[in-house]
Short mmCIF file of C-alpha atoms in Angstrom, two decimals:
data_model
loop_
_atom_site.label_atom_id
_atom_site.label_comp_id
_atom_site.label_asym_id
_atom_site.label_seq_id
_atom_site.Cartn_x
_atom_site.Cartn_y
_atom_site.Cartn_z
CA UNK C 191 -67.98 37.41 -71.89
CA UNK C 192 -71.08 36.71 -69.55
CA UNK C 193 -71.00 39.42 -66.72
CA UNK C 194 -73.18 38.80 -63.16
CA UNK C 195 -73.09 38.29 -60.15
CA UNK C 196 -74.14 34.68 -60.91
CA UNK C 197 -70.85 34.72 -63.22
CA UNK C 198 -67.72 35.36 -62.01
CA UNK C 199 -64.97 36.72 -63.96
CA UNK C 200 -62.98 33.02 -63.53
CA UNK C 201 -66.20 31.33 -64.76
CA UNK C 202 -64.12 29.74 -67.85
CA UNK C 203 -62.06 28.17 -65.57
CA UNK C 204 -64.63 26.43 -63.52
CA UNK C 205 -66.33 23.37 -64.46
CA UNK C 206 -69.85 22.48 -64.41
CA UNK C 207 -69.62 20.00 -61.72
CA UNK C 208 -68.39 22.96 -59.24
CA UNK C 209 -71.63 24.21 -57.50
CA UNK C 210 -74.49 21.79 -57.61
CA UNK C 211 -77.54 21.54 -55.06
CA UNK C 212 -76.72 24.81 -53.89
CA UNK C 213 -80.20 26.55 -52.38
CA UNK C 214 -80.46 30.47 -52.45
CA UNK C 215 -82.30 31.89 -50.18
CA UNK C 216 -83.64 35.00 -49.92
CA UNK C 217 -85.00 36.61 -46.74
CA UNK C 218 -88.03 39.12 -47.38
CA UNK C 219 -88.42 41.84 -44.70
CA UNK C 220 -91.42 41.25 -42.27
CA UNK C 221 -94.65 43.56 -42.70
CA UNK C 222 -98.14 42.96 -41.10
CA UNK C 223 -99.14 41.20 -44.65
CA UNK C 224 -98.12 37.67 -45.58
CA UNK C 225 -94.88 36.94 -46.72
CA UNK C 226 -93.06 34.43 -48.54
CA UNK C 227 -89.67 33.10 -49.31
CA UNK C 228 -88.43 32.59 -52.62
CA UNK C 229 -85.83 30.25 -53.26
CA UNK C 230 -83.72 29.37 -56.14
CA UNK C 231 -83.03 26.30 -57.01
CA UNK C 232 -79.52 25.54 -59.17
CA UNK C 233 -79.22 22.50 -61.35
CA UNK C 234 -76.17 20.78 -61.30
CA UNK C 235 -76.03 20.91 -64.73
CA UNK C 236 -77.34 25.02 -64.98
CA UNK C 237 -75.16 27.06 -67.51
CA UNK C 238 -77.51 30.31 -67.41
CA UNK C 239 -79.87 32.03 -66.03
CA UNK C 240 -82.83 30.14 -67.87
CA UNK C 241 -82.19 27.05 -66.37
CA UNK C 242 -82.49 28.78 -62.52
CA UNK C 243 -86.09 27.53 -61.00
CA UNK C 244 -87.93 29.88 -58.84
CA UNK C 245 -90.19 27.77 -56.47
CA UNK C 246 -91.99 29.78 -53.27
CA UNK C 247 -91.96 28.14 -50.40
CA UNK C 248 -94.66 28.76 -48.08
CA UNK C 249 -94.11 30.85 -44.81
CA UNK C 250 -94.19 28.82 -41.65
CA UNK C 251 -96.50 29.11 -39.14
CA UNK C 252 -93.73 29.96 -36.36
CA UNK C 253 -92.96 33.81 -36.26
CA UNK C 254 -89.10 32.66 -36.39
CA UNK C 255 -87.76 31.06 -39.62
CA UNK C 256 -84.74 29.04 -38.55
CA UNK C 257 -81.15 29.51 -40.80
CA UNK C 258 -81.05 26.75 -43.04
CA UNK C 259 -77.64 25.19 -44.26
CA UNK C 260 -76.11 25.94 -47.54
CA UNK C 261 -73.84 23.29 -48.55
CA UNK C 262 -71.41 23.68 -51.04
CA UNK C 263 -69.55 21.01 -53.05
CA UNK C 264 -65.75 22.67 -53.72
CA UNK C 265 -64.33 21.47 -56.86
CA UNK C 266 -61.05 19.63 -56.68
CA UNK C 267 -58.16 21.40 -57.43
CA UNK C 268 -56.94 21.61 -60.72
CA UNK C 269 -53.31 21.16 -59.27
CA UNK C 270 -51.51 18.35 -58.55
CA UNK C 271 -50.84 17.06 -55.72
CA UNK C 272 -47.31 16.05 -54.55
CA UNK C 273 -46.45 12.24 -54.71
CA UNK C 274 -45.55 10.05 -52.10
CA UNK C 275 -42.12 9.86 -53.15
CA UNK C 276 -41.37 13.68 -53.30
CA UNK C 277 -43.04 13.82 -49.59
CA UNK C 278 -40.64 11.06 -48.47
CA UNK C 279 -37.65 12.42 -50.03
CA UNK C 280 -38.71 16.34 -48.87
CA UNK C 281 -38.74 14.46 -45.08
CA UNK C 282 -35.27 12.50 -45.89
CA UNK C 283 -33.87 15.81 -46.99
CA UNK C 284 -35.11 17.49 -43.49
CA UNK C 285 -34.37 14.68 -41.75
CA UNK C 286 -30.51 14.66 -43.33
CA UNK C 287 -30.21 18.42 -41.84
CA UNK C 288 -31.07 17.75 -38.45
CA UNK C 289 -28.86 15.05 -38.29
CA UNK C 290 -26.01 16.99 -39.57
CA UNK C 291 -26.90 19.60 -37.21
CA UNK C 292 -27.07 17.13 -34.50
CA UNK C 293 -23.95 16.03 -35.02
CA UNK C 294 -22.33 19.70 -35.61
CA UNK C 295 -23.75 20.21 -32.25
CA UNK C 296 -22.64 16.74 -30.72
CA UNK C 297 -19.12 17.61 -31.98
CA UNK C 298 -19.09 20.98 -30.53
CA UNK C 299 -19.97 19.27 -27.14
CA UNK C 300 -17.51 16.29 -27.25
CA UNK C 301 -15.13 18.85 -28.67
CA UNK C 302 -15.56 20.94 -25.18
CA UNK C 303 -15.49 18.40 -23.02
CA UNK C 304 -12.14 17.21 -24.53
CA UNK C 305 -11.04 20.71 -24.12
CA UNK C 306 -11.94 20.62 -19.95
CA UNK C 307 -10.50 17.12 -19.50
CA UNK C 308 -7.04 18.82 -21.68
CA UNK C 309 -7.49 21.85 -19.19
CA UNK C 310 -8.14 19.65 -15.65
CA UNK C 311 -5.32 17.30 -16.82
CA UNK C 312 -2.66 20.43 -17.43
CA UNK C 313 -3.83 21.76 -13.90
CA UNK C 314 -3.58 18.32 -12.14
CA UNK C 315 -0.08 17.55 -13.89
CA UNK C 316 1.38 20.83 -12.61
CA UNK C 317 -0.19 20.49 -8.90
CA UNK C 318 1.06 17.25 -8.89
CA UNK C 319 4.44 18.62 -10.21
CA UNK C 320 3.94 21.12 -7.07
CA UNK C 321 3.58 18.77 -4.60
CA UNK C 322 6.29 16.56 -5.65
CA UNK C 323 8.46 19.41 -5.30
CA UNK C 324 7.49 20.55 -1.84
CA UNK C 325 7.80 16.60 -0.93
CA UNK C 326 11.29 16.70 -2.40
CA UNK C 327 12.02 20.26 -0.90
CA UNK C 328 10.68 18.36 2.58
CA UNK C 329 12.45 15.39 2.67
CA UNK C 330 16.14 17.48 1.73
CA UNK C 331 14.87 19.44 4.84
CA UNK C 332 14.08 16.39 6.75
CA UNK C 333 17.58 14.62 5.94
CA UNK C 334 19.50 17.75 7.17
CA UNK C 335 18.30 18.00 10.27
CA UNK C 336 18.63 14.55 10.80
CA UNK C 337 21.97 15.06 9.90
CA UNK C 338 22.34 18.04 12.22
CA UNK C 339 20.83 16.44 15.01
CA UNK C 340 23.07 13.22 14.62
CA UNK C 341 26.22 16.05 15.13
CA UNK C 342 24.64 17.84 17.59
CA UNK C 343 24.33 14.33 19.51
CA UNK C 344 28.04 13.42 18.80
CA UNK C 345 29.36 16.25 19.99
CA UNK C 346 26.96 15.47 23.56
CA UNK C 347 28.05 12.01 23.34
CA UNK C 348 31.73 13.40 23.41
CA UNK C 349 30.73 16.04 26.44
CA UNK C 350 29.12 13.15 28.30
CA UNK C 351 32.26 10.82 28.09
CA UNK C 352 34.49 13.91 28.80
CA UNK C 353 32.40 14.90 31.73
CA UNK C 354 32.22 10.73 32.95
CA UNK C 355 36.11 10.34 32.85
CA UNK C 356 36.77 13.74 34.15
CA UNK C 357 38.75 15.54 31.87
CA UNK C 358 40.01 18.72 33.15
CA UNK C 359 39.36 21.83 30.62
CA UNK C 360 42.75 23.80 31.42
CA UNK C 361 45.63 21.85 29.80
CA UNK C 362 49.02 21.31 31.27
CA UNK C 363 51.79 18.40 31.14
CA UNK C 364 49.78 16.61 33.45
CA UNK C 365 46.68 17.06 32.55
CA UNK C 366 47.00 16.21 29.19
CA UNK C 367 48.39 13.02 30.15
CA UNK C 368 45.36 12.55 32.31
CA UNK C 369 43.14 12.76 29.63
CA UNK C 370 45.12 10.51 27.35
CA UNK C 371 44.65 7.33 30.17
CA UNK C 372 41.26 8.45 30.99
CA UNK C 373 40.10 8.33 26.90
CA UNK C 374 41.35 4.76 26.87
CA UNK C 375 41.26 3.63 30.49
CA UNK C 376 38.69 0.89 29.19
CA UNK C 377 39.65 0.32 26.26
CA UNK C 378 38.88 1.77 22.25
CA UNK C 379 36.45 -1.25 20.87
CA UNK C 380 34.06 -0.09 18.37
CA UNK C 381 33.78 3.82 19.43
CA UNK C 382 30.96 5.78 17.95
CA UNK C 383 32.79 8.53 15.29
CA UNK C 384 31.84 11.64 17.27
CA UNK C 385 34.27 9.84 20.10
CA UNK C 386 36.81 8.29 17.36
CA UNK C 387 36.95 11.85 15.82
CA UNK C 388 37.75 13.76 19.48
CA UNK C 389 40.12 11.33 20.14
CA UNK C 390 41.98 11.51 16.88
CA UNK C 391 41.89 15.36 17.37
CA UNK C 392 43.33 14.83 21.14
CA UNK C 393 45.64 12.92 19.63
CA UNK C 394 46.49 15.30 17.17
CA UNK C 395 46.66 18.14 19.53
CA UNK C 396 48.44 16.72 22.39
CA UNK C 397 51.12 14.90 20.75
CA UNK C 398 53.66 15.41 17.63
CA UNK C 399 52.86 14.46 14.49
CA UNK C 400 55.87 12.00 14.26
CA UNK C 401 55.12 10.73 18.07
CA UNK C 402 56.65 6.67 18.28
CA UNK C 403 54.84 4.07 20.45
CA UNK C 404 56.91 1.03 20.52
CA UNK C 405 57.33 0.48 16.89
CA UNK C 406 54.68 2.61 15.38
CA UNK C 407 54.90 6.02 14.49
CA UNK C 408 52.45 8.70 14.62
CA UNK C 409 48.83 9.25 16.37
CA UNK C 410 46.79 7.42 13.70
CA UNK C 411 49.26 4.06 14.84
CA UNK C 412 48.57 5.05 18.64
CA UNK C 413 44.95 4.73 17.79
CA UNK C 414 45.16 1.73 15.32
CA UNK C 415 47.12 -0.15 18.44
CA UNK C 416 44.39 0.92 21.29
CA UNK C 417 41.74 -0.72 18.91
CA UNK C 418 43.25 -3.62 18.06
CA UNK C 419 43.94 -4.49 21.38
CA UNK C 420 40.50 -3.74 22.90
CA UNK C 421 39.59 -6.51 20.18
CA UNK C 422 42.27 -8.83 21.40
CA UNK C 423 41.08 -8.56 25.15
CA UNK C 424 37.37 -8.73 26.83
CA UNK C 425 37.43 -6.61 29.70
CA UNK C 426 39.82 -4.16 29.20
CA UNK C 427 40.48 -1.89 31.77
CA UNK C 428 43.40 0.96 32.37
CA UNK C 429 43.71 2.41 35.89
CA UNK C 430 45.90 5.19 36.18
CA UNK C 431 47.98 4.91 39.52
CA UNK C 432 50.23 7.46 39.71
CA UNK C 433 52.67 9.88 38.14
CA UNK C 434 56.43 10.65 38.55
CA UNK C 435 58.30 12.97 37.44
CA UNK C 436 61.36 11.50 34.90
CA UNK C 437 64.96 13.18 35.04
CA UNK C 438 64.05 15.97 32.67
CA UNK C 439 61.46 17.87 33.44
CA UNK C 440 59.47 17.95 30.19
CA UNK C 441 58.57 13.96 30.47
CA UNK C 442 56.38 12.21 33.03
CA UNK C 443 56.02 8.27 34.10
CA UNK C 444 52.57 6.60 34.30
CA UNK C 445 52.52 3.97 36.66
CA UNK C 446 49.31 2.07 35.44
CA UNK C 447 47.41 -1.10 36.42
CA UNK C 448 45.75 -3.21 33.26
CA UNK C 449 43.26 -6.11 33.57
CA UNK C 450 42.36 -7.99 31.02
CA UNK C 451 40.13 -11.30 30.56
CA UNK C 452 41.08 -14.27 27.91
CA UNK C 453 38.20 -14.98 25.65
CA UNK C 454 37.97 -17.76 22.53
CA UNK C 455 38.40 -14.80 20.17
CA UNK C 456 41.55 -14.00 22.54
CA UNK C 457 43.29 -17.20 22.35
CA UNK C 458 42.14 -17.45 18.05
CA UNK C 459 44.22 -14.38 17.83
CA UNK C 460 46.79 -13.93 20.14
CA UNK C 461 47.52 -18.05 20.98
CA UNK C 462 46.68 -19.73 17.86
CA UNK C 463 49.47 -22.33 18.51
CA UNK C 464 48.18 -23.70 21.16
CA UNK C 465 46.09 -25.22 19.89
CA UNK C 466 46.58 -29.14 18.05
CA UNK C 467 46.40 -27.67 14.49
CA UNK C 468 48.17 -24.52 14.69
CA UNK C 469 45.61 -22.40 13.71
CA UNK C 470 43.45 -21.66 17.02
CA UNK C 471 41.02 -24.64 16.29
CA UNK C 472 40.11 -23.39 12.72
CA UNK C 473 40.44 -26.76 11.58
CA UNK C 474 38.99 -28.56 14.58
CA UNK C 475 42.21 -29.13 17.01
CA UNK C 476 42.52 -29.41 20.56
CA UNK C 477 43.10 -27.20 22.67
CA UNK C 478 46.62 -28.20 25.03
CA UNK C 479 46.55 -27.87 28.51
CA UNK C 480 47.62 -24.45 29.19
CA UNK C 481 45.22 -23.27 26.75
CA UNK C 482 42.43 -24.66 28.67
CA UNK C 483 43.88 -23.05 31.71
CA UNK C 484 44.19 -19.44 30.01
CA UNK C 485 40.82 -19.83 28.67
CA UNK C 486 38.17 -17.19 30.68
CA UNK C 487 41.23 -15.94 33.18
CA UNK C 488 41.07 -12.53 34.45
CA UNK C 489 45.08 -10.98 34.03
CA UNK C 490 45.94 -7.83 36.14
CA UNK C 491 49.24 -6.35 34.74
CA UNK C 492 51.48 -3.55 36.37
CA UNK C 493 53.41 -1.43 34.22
CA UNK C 494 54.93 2.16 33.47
CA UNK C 495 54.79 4.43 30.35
CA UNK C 496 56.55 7.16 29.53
#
C-alpha cells in the first residue's frame, strides 16, 4: 500500500480521471539572490511519482508574483443519484401531509365556529325566551289595569249619575222612593253595566225580594219592564210630582207625569195592527189613518204609583 502525501489512504477508491491539469506550486522564500519557482506538473494520466514533471518557471520581473488559480476537476460521485420518480413521489408524499394537516386544521376551525354559532344561538334563544316573557308578563299587567281602570270609571260613571239626579245619601221611606223615580225618570235604554249593576243592587236593597209590579214579580222583572219600555218609547221621560202619604203609614203614593213620543219602532211594536197587513208593515201594508196620526206624537200621561 503506496503511502504519501501525494497518495491518500482512499487512493484505491479514486479513479484516474479524478485530478488532472492540476498545477503545484511552490513558493520559495525571497533572499537578495535570484529565485525561482518550481512547479509540478500532473498528467492526467500520472499513477506515480515518475510520471510528475518538474519544469522551472522563470521569476518575473515584478517584485510581486500574483496567486495563480488551481483548478480542480471533482470526480463524480460514485453514488446514485435519486430518480425523477422517487423526487416526485418524496414531494406527493409531503405534499399529502400538508394537506391532511390543512384540513385537520380547517376542521378544527369550522369545528369552532360551529361551536360559537351553537353558543350565540343558545344565548339568543333564551333572550328571546326572556323577552317574550317580560312582553307576556307586560301585556297581563297592561290588561289589568285596563280592567281596573274600566271599574274605577263605572263606579264614577255611577257617582256622576247619582250626583246629576240628586240622590240623597241618608235613606228613609221617602228617600228611597226618590231615588227609585230619579234612576228611571228618563228612562233604562241601553245603560252602561256599572249603572245596570247599581241599579240592580238599589233594587235589591230597597225592595223585597218577592216585590210584584203589575204582573211581574221580583226586582230583576221591575228592571226587565223599565227596559223594555224605554225601547218601546223615544223620549221617555218620568217627572216626579209629588208624594202622599197612603192610609197606612208604611206606603207612599207617587203622583208622576210621563211623556213619551211615538216612533216607527213604536208603532212596529206596540200597534202592529194598524197597519194593512197586521204585522206593522213587515210585509209592506199601509198604514190606517190613526196610525198616521200617532206617528211622531208627543203623549204626556198623569198617573199614581204606589
Amino acid at each position: 500500500m503506496f503511502t504519501g502525501s501525494l497518495y491518500p489512504p482512499n487512493c484505491h477508491l479514486l479513479r484516474d480521471k479524478m485530478i488532472g491539469n492540476v498545477v503545484l506550486r511552490t513558493k520559495v522564500a525571497p533572499s537578495r539572490g535570484n529565485h525561482r519557482e518550481i512547479t509540478f506538473h500532473v498528467s492526467e494520466r500520472s499513477t506515480s511519482l515518475s510520471d510528475v514533471e518538474l519544469m522551472p518557471i522563470p521569476a518575473p520581473s515584478s517584485p510581486t508574483v500574483p496567486a495563480q488559480r488551481t483548478s480542480v476537476q471533482l470526480p463524480a460521485s460514485k453514488h446514485p443519484q435519486p430518480s425523477s420518480d422517487a423526487t416526485i413521489s418524496s414531494i406527493e408524499a409531503i405534499t399529502d401531509a400538508d394537506q391532511r394537516s390543512y384540513v385537520a386544521k380547517l376542521t378544527r376551525v369550522v369545528q369552532d365556529h360551529e361551536r360559537t354559532l351553537t353558543i350565540y344561538r343558545e344565548r339568543r334563544r333564551k333572550n328571546q325566551v326572556r323577552y317574550r316573557t317580560k312582553q307576556r308578563e307586560l301585556m297581563r299587567s297592561l290588561g289589568d289595569d285596563v280592567r281596573r281602570l274600566e271599574s274605577e270609571i263605572q263606579e264614577l260613571e255611577v257617582r256622576r249619575h247619582n250626583a246629576s239626579i240628586g240622590i240623597p245619601t241618608h235613606r228613609t221611606l221617602w228617600t228611597i222612593a226618590t231615588e227609585y223615580f230619579l234612576l228611571f225618570q228618563h228612562g233604562f235604554r241601553s245603560p252602561p253595566q256599572a249603572l245596570q249593576n247599581a241599579a240592580l243592587n238599589f233594587l235589591r236593597v230597597s225592595m223585597a225580594s218577592d216585590v210584584v209590579n203589575g204582573h211581574q214579580c221580583g226586582v230583576e222583572a221591575i228592571l226587565a219592564k223599565w227596559r223594555l219600555f224605554s225601547e218601546y218609547f223615544d223620549d221617555v221621560h218620568v217627572k216626579l210630582e209629588k208624594f202622599e202619604k197612603s192610609a197606612t203609614s208604611h206606603s207612599l203614593v207617587a203622583i208622576t207625569t210621563t211623556s213619551v213620543t211615538i216612533s216607527e219602532r213604536t208603532m212596529r211594536t206596540v200597534f202592529p195592527h194598524l197597519n194593512s197587513d197586521g204585522q206593522g208593515g213587515a210585509e209592506g201594508g199601509h198604514w190606517s189613518s190613526l196610525g198616521r196620526r200617532l206617528l211622531n206624537q208627543l203623549f204626556v200621561m198623569r198617573g199614581s204609583k204606589m
